[in-house]
XYZ file of C-alpha atoms in Angstrom:
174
model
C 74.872 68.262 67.399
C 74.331 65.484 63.831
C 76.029 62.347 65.622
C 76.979 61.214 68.895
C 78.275 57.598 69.273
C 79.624 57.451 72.825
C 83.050 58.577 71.813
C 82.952 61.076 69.060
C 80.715 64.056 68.986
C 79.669 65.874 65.088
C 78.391 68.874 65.517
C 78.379 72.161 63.104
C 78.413 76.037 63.462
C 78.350 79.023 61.744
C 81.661 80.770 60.901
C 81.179 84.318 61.607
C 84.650 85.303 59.419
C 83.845 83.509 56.103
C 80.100 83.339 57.450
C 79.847 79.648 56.389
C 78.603 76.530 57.898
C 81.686 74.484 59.557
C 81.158 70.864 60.407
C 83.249 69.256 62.939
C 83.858 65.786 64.646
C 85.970 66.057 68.172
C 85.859 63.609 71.174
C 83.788 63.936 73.731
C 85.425 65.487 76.415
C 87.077 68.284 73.626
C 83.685 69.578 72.612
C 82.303 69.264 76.333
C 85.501 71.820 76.933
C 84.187 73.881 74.021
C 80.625 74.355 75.398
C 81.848 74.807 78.955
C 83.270 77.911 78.098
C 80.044 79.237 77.030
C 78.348 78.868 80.324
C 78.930 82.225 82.405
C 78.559 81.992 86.459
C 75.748 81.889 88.695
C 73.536 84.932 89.017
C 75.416 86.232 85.913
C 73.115 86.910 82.295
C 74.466 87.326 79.081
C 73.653 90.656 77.320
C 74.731 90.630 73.817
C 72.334 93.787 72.176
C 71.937 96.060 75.672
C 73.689 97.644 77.960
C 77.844 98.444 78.002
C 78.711 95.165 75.786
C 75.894 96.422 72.547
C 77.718 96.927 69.665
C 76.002 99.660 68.701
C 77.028 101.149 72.017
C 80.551 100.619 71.725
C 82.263 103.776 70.744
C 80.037 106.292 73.455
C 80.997 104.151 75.866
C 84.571 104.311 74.630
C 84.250 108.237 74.666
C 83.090 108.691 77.647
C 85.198 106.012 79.393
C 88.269 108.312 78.283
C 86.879 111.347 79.331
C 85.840 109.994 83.081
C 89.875 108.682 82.993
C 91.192 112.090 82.219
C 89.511 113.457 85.152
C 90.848 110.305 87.162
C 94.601 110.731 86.321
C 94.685 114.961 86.830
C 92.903 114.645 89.955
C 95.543 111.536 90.692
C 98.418 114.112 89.535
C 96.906 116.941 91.475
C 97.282 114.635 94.575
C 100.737 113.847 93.977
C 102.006 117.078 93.480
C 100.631 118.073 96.977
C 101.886 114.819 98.567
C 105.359 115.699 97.030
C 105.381 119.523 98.373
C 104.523 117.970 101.761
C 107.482 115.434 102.133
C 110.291 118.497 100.941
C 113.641 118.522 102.290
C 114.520 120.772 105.351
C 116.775 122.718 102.612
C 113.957 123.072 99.390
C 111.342 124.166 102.270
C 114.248 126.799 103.633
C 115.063 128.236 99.807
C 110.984 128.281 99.014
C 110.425 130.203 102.072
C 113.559 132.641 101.780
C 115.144 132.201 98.218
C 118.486 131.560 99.584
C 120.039 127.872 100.304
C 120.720 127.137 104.156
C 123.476 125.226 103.032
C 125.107 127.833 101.572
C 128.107 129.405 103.408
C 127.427 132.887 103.978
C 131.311 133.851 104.290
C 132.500 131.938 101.337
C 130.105 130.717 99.165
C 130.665 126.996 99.831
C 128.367 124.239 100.177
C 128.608 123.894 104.148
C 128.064 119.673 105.325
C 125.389 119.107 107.869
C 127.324 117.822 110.560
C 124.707 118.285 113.433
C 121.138 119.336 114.685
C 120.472 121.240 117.552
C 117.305 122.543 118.712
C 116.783 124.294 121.930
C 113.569 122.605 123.162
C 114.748 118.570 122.255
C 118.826 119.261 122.407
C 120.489 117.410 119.408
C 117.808 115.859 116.482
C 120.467 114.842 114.165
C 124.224 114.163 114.255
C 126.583 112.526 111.843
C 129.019 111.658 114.255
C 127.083 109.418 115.437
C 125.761 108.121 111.800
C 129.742 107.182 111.305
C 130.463 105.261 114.758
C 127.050 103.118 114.106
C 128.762 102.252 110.482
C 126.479 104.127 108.136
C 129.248 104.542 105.664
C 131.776 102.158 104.585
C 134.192 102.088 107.175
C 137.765 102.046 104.110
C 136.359 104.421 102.072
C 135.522 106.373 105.434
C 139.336 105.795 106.266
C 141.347 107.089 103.153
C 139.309 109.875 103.232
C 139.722 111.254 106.679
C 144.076 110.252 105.727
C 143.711 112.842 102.781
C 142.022 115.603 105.039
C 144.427 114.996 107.489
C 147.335 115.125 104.980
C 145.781 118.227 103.248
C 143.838 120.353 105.671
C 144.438 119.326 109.209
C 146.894 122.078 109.691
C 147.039 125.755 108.893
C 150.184 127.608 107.200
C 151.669 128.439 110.331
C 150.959 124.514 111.749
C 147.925 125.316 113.862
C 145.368 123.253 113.926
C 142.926 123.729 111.123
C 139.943 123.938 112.917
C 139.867 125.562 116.671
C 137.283 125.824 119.089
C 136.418 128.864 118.605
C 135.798 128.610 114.611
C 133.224 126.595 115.225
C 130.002 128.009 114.223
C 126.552 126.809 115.196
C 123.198 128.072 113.204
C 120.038 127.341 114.568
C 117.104 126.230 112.955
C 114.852 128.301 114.694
């Protein structure tokens, strides 16, 4: 600090770009805000030539900051990966275990549509029926499509019923 006059503060520093002396007259509460930002916390110290923040230091710290962060993020990814094999579908956990897709019809080759669940122990664990009388699906999309099954596949050549009884096929899951 040169002057101080109640108002106006003069002060200088070093410029550490051109590495010249800078004078400078602000007001008072402008260069209190300027040396405010210089005082760090309670309980903290200021280390400018030790320690992580050294200079000198810089680049091993650097180094080895990358290195400890590879072995963070494949570690991370190895996690994942496991996390991800846990939470497969019924139908990747069927075609890892047997090669061959449980939704694939044996007779034709078609994709089959999970209509329903059954297990012997709990009775019925899943069933779409019910998914489209609670209004899972958009009830007019749901409408014009079951009007162009019923146009196109509702009835045989000979005008039986598409679907009997009796054609029904149910696969167990275990």
């Amino acid at each position: 600090i040169i002057k101080y006059d109640g108002e106006n503060v003069r002060y200088w520093y070093k410029d550490h770009r051109t590495n010249k002396k800078v004078e400078e007259e602000v007001s008072v509460i402008t260069f209190i805000g300027r040396m405010v930002q210089h005082i760090l916390p309670k309980g903290f110290q200021r280390v400018r030539y030790y320690g992580l923040h050294a200079t000198c230091k810089a680049k091993k710290v650097a180094k080895k900051l990358k290195e400890i962060f590879k072995v963070v993020v494949d570690s991370a990814k190895k996690v994942i990966n496991k996390a991800q094999e846990m939470y497969k579908s019924y139908r990747e956990r069927i075609k890892d275990l047997t090669g061959e897709d449980p939704f694939i019809c044996p007779n034709c080759g078609e994709e089959m549509i999970l209509w329903e669940i059954w297990v012997p122990e709990y009775g019925k664990i899943y069933d779409e029926l019910e998914e489209l009388r609670s209004g899972k699906y958009d009830p007019i999309v749901f409408e014009e499509e079951s009007k162009k099954e019923a146009a196109g596949r509702d009835r045989g050549r000979n005008g039986d019923a598409f679907w009997r009884e009796d054609d029904i096929l149910q696969l167990s899951l275990w």
